[in-house]
XYZ file of C-alpha atoms in Angstrom:
587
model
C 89.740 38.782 111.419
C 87.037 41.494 112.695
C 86.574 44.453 110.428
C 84.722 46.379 113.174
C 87.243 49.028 113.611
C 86.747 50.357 110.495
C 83.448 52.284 111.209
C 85.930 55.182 112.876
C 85.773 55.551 109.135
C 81.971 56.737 108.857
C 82.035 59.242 112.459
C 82.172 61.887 110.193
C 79.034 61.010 108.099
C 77.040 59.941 111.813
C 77.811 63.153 113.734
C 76.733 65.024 110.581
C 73.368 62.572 110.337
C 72.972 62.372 114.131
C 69.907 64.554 114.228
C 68.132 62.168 111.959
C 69.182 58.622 113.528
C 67.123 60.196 116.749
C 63.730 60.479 115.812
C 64.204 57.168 114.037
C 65.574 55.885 117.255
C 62.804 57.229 119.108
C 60.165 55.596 116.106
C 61.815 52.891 116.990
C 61.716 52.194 120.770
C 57.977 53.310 120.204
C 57.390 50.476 118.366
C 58.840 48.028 120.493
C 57.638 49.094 123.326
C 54.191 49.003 121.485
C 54.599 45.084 120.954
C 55.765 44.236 124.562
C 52.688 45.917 125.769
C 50.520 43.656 123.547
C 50.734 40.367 125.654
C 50.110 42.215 128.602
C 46.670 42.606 127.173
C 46.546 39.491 125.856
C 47.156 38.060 129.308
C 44.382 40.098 130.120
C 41.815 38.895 128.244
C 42.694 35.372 128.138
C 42.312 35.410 131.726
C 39.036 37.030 131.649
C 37.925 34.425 129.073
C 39.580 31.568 130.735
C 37.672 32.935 134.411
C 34.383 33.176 132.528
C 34.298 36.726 134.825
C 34.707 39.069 131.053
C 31.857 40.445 129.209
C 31.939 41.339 125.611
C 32.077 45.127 126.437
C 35.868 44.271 128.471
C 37.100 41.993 125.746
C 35.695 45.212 123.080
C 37.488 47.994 125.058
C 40.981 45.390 125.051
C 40.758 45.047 121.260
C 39.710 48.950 120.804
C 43.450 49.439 123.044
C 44.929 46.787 120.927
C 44.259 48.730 117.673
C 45.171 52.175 118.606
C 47.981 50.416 119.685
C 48.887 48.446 116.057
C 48.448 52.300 114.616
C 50.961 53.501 116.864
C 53.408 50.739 116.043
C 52.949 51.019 112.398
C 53.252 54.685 112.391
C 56.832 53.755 114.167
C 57.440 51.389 111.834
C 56.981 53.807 109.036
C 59.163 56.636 110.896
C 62.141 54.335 111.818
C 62.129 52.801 108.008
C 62.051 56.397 106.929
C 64.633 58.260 109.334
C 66.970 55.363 109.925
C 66.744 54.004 106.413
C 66.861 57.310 104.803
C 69.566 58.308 106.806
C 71.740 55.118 106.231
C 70.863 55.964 102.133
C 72.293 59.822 102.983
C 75.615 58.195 104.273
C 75.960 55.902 101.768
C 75.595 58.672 99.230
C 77.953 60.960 101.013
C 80.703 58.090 101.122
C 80.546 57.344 97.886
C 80.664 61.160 96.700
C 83.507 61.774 98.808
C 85.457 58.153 97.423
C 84.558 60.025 94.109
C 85.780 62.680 94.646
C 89.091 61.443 96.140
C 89.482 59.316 92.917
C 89.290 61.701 90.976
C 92.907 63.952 92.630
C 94.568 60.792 92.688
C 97.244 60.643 90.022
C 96.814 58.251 86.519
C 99.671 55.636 87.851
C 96.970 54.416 90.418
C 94.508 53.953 87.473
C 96.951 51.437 85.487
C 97.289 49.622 88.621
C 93.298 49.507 89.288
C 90.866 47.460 86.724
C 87.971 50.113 85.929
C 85.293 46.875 87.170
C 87.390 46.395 90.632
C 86.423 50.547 91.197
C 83.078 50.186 89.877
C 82.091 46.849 92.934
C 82.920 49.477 95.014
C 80.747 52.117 94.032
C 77.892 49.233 94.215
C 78.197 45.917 95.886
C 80.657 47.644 98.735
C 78.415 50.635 99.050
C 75.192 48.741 99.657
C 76.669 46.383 102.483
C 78.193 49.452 103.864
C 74.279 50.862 103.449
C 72.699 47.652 105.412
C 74.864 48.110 108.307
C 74.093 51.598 108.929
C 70.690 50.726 108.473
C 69.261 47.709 109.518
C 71.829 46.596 111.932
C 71.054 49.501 113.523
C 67.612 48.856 113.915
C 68.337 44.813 115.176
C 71.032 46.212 117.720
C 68.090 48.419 118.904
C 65.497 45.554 119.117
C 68.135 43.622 120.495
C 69.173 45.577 123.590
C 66.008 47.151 123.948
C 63.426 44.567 123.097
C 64.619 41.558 124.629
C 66.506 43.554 127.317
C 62.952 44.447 128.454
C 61.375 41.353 127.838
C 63.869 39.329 129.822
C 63.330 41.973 132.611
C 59.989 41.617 132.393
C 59.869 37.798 132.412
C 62.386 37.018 135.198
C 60.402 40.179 137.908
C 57.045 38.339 137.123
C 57.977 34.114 136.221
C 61.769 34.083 137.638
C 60.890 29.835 138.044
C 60.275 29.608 134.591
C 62.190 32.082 133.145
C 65.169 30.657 134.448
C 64.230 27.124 132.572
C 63.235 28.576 129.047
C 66.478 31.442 129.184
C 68.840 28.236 128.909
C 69.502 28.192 125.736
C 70.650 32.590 125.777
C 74.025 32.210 126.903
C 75.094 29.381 123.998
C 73.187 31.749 121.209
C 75.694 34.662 122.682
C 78.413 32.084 122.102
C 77.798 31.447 118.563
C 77.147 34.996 118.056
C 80.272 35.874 119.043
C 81.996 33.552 117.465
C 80.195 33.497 114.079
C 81.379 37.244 113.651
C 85.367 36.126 113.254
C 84.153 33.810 110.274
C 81.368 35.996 108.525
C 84.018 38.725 108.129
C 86.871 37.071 106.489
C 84.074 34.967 104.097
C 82.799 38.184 103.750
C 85.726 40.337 102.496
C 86.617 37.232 100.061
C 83.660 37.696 98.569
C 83.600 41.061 97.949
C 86.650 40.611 96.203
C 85.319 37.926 94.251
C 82.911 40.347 93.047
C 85.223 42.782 92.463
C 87.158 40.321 90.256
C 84.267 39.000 88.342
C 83.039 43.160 87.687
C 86.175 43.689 86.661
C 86.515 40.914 83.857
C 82.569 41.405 82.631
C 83.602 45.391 82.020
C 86.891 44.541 80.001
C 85.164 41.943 77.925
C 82.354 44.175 76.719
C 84.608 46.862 76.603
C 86.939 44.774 73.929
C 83.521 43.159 72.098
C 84.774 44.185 68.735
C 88.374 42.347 69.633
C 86.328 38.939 70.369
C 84.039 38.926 67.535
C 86.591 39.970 65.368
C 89.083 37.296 66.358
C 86.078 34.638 67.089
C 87.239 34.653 70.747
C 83.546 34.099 72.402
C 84.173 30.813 73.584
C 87.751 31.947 74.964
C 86.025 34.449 76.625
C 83.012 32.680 77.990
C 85.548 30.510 79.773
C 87.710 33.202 81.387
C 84.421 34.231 82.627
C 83.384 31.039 84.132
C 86.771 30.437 85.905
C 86.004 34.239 87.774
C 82.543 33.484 88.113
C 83.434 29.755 89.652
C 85.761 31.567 92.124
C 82.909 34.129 93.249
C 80.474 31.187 93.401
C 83.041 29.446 95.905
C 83.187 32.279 97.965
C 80.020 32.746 98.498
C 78.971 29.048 98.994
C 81.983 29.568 101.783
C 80.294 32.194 103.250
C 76.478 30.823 103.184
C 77.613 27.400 104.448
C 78.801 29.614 107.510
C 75.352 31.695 107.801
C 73.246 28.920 106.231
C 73.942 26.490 109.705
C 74.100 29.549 111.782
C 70.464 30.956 111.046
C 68.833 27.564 111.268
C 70.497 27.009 114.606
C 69.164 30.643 116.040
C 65.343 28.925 114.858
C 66.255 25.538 116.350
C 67.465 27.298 119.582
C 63.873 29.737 119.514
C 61.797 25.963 119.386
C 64.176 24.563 122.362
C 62.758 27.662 124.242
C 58.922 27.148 123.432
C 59.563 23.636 124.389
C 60.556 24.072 127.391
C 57.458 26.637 127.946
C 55.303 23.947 127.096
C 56.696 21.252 129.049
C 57.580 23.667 132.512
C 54.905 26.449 131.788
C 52.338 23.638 131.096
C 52.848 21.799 134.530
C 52.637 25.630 136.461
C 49.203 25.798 134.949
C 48.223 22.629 135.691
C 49.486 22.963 139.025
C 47.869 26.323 139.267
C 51.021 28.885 139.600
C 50.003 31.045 136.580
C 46.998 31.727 134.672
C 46.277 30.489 131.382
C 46.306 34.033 130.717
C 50.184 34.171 132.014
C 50.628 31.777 130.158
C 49.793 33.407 126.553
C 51.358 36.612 127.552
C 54.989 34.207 127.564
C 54.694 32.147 125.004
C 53.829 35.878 123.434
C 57.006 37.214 124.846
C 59.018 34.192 123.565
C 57.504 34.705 119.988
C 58.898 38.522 120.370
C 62.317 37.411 121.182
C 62.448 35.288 118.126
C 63.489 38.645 115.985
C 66.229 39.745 118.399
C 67.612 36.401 118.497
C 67.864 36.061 114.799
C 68.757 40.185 114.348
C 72.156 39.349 116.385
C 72.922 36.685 113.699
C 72.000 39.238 110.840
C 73.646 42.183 112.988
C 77.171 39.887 112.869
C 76.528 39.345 109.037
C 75.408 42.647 108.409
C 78.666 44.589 110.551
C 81.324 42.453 109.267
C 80.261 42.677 105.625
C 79.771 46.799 106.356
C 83.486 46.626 107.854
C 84.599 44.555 104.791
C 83.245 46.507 102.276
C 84.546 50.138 104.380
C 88.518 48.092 104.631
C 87.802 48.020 100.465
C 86.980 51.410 100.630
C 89.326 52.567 102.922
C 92.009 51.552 100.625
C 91.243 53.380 97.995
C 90.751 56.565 100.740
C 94.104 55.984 102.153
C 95.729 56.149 98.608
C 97.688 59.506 98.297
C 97.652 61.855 95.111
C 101.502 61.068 93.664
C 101.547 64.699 92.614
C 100.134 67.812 94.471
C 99.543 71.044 93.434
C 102.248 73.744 93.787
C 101.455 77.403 95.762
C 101.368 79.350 92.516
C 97.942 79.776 93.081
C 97.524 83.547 90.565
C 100.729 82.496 88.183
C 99.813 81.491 85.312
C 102.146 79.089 82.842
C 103.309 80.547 80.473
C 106.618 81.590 78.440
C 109.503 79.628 77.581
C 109.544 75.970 77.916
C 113.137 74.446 79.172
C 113.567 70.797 79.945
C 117.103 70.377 81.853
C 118.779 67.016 82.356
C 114.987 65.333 82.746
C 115.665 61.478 84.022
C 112.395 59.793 84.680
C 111.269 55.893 85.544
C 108.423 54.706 85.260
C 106.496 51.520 88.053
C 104.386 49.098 85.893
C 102.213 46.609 88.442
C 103.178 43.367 87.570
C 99.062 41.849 88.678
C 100.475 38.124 88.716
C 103.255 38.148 90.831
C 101.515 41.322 92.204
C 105.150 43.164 92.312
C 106.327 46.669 90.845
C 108.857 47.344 88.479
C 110.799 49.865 87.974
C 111.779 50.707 84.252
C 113.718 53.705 82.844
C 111.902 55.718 80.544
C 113.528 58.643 79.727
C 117.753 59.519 80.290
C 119.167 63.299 80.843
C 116.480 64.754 78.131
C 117.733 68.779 77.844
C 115.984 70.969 75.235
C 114.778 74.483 74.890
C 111.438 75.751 73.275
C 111.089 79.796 72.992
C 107.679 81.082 73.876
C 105.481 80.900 70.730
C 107.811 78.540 68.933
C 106.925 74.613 67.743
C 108.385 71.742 68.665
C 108.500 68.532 67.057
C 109.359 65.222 68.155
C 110.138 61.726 66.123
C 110.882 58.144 67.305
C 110.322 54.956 67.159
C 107.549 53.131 69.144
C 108.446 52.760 72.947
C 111.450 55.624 72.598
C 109.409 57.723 75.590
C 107.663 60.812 73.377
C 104.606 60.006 75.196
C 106.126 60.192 78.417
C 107.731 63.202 77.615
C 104.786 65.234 76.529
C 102.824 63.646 79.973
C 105.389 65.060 82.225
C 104.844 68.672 81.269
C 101.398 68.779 82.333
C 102.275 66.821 85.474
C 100.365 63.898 84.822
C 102.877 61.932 86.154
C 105.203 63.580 88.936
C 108.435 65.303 87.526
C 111.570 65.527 89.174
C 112.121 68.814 90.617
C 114.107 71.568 88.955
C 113.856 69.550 85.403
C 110.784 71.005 83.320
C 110.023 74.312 83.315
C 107.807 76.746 81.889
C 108.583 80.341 81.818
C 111.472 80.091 83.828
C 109.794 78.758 87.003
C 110.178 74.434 87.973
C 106.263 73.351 86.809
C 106.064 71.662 90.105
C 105.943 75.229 91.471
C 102.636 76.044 89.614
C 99.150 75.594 90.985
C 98.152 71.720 88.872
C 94.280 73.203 87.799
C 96.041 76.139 86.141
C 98.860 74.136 84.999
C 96.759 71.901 82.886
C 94.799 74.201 81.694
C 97.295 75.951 80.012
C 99.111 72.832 78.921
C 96.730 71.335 76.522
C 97.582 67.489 75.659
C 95.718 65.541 72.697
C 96.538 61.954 73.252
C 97.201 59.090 71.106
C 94.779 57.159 72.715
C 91.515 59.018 71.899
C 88.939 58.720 74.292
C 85.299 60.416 73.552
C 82.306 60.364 75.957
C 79.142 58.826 75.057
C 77.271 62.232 74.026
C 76.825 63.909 71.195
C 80.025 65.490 68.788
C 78.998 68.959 69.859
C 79.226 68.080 73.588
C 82.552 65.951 73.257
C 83.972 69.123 71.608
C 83.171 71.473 74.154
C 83.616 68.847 76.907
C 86.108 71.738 78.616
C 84.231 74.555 77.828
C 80.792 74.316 78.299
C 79.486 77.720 77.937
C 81.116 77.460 74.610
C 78.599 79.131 71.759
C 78.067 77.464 68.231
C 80.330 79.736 66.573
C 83.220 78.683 68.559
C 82.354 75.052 68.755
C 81.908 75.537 64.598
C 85.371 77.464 64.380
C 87.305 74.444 66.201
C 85.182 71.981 63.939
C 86.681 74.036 60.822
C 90.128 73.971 62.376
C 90.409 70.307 62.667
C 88.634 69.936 59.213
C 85.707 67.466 61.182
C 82.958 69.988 60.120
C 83.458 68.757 56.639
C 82.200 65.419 57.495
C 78.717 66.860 58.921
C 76.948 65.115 56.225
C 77.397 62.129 56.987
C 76.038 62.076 60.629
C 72.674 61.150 60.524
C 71.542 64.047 63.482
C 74.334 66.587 62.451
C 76.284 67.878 65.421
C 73.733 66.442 67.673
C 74.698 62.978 67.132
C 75.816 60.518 69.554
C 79.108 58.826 69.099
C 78.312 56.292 71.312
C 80.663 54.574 74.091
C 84.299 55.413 73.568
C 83.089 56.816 70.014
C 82.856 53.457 68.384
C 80.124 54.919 65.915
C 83.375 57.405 64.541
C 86.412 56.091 62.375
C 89.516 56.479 63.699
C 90.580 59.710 61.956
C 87.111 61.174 62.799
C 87.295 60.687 66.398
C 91.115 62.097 66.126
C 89.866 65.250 64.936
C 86.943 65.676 67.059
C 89.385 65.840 70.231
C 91.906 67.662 68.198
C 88.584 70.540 67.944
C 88.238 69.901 71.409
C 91.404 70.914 72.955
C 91.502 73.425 70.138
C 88.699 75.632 71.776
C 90.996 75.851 75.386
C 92.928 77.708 73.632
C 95.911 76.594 75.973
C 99.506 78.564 76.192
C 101.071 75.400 74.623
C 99.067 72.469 72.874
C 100.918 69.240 72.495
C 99.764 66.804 69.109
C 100.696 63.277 70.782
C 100.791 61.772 67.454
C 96.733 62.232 67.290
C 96.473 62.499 63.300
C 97.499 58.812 62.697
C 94.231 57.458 61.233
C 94.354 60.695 58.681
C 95.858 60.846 55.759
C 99.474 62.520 55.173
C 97.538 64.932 53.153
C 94.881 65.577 55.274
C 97.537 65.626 58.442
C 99.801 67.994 56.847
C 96.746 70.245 55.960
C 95.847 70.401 59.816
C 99.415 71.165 61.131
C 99.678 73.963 58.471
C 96.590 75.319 59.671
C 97.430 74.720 63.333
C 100.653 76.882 63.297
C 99.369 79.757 61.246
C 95.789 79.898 63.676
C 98.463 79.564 66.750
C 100.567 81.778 65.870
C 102.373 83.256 69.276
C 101.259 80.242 70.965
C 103.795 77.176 72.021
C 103.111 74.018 70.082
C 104.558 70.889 69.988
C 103.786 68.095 67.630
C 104.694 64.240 67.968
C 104.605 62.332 64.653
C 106.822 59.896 62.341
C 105.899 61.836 59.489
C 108.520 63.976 58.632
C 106.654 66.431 56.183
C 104.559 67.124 59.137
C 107.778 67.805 61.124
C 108.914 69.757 59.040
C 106.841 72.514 59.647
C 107.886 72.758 63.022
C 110.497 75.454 64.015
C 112.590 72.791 65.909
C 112.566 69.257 66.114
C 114.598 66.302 68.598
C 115.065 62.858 68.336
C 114.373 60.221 70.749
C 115.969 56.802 70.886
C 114.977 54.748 74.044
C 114.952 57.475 76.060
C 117.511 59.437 74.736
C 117.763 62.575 72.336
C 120.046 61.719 69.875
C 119.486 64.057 67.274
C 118.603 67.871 67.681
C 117.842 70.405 65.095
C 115.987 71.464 62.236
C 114.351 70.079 59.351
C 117.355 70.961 57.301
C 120.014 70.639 59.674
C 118.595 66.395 60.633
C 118.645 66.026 56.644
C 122.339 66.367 56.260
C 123.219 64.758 58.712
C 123.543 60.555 59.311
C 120.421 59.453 61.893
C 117.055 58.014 62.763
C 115.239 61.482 61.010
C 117.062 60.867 57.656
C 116.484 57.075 57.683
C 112.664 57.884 58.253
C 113.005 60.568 56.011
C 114.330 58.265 52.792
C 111.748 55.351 53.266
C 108.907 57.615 53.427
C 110.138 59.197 49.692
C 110.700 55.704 48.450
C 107.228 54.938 50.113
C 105.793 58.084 48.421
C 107.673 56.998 44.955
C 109.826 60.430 44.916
């Protein structure tokens, strides 16, 4: 399988680049044409030499030529490496900006289907094949129809006898060429995704080093590496076996053309028909078309790996956002928030049998929350709060005329402004490798130091200060692993805190706290909100029960609506919960 058809991909990135390709182009054909002039004077003075007719002044002003000549080449060499190398750099950047950028609209389902080291081979290993071929294929495609296009012209108008002989062995290097391409590309793409495989396991076992150590797992993991490491080793034997035999042949097939100089240009000069001098300038010409040979072998290998790595890419280009942005472009959300008859299911990638499934998640959900009101939620692990609380910000795609905010379906509502205004603090904390100051005002960045210390206060993190060795300006490391739990809770609890969104959703985010300490915040978090939509997923009731409504959720279902009071006297999930946490307590 050819993956040539794929560069339609890059046309953008070359007519925007074209005016840089050309003076490399032009560096370029200098340079050649540079080299093919050399045995001309070669021929030159061998024959003087050879005659006994040249005087050291002739062969001087030859060499003097030759020089000047070298410069010029070299300066070519150095403008070709710069414009068509540069420029192959500028398109690789530009690709990879733009698959950046297109990652980043596409919706959080194609992230749990993607392994973060899979993405990451093809921001590197894909991106630098892609690199090589508009680089240096361009450059042996140049040599190749240039170069040895001239310097077969130039051998068969002045030795068609012996160029005939010594061209031979062309049309079976074409051959192989040809048909080397077919197997280079599908050895290539394999590998790539070997790679891709092998990133993708090295990431998720560093990223889980505290679960290995902790469960003495090394050697488990050690192995799971090998096995991935095996496969890409395979692959790529696969693919060198292929360009291993290939490359040697292109050299074998270069000697079978000096031989046959030797042998038929060696009996012309014996027999008088060319010059010694003739004969240098060809065996100099065959030396020169050593290059272009082996550039079409690299040129196959370098193109099909390109077009492998851009299919890769392409993939991930072709993948459309689940959920786009409404036209509410100036609207911003805000007022009552009514969920009607909500039905949602969820696709989970099973990677084995590499299938989807389709689960239910969440079954004809209707509730109301008043503008300015709180909301809280209780159930049990897997009853669909957290899928609940995701649809309202759209981070996965609601059906239409189900959620809405202010009396208008959310789907309706420009996304930017949407989640802006629909702040979500996750169970799953995630914090950046910088410092606590800059993870709090991650989403406001012009933020000053007495807002950054007034969201501290609110989710009581300043009070910890002390114990950071460099205050506010220290780093919390990857995914915050130098924070407890409960500290890194509270540090993106201060973080969506200084949006300041029209509603702010507490996805159960205070479970490494305290009840105490938990309770504390939520008091503090309604009074400081006050006017402001909140909503608040815990199983602890007493922080519940601050809330000015809360539902129930059994797999999927509400099965309990109400207030604190009202769930109390009546038979449910809430008062279950409710009695073992005042046994738990000892009340």
């Amino acid at each position: 399988m050819s993956y040539l058809g794929e560069y339609k991909r890059l046309l953008p990135f070359l007519r925007k680049n074209l005016l840089f390709y050309i003076p490399g182009l032009i560096c370029l054909v200098v340079t050649d044409a540079g080299q093919i002039y050399i045995p001309q004077l070669t021929k030159r003075a061998v024959n003087l030499i050879s005659s006994g007719e040249g005087s050291t002044g002739l062969i001087l002003n030859i060499a003097v030529i030759m020089v000047v000549i070298a410069v010029f080449i070299a300066a070519g060499r150095f403008g070709w490496r710069f414009f068509i190398g540069g420029t192959a750099r500028r398109i690789e950047s530009d690709l990879r900006q733009k698959l950046f950028r297109h990652l980043l609209g596409l919706s959080p389902g194609f992230y749990e289907k993607r392994r973060t080291g899979d993405i990451m081979s093809r921001f590197t290993n894909d991106m630098n094949a892609i690199r090589m071929a508009c680089g240096m294929a361009v450059v042996s495609i140049v040599d190749g129809l240039f170069m040895a296009t001239l310097i077969l012209v130039i051998l068969f108008r002045d030795y068609p006898g012996l160029a005939g002989w010594i061209a031979i062995p062309l049309p079976l290097l074409f051959i192989l060429v040809v048909g080397a391409g077919r197997l280079l590309g599908r050895r290539s793409k394999l590998v790539q995704e070997g790679f891709s495989n092998l990133s993708a396991h090295t990431q998720e076992t560093f990223a889980g080093i505290r679960v290995y150590k902790t469960f003495a797992c090394e050697d488990f993991a050690a192995k799971k590496f090998k096995t991935a490491n095996d496969i890409y080793l395979q692959r790529a034997m696969s693919l060198i076996r292929v360009w291993g035999f290939f490359f040697p042949l292109i050299n074998f097939l270069s000697g079978v053309t000096s031989l046959l100089l030797l042998w038929f240009g060696g009996q012309q000069v014996i027999n008088g028909i060319i010059s010694p001098g003739d004969f240098a300038a060809v065996l100099s010409y065959l030396g020169l078309l050593v290059w272009p040979m082996m550039g079409a072998g690299f040129t196959i290998n370098w193109l099909e790996r390109g077009g492998a790595s851009l299919a890769r890419i392409g993939e991930f280009l072709d993948e459309k956002p689940d959920i786009v942005s409404g036209a509410g472009i100036d609207v911003k959300p805000a007022g009552d928030v009514e969920v009607r008859g909500l039905s949602y299911s969820r696709d989970f990638y099973n990677e084995k049998k590499e299938e989807i499934v389709t689960v239910p998640v969440l079954t004809d959900i209707s509730f109301q929350l008043k503008q300015g009101h709180s909301l809280g939620i209780l159930g049990r692990t897997g009853s669909g709060k957290t899928s609940l609380i995701s649809l309202l910000p759209r981070l996965y795609e609601v059906p239409a005329g189900t959620v809405f905010i202010g009396g208008r379906d959310i789907r309706d509502y420009n996304l930017s402004e949407l989640r802006k205004n629909v702040g979500v603090v996750m169970q799953d904390t995630f914090l950046f490798s910088e410092t606590i100051k800059e993870n709090i005002r991650f989403a406001v960045p012009d933020a000053g130091d007495e807002l950054i210390r007034e969201a501290a206060d609110f989710s009581t993190i300043s009070r910890d200060l002390k114990e950071f060795p460099f205050g506010w300006d220290t780093m919390v490391g990857e995914r915050g692993h130098t924070l407890s739990g409960g500290q890194k809770q509270r540090v993106a609890i201060s973080r969506a805190y200084l949006t300041n969104p029209e509603i702010l959703i507490f996805d159960d985010c205070l479970s490494a706290v305290d009840s105490e300490t938990e309770a504390s915040i939520i008091r503090s978090f309604l009074e400081k909100r006050a006017g402001r939509t909140s909503i608040i997923i815990s199983n602890r009731i007493g922080t519940l029960s601050h809330t000015d409504n809360i539902i129930v959720l059994e797999d999927g279902c509400i099965t309990q609506q109400g207030t604190h009071e009202q769930l109390l006297s009546e038979k449910g999930l809430y008062r279950t919960i409710y009695n073992l946490q005042q046994a738990e307590n000892g009340r």
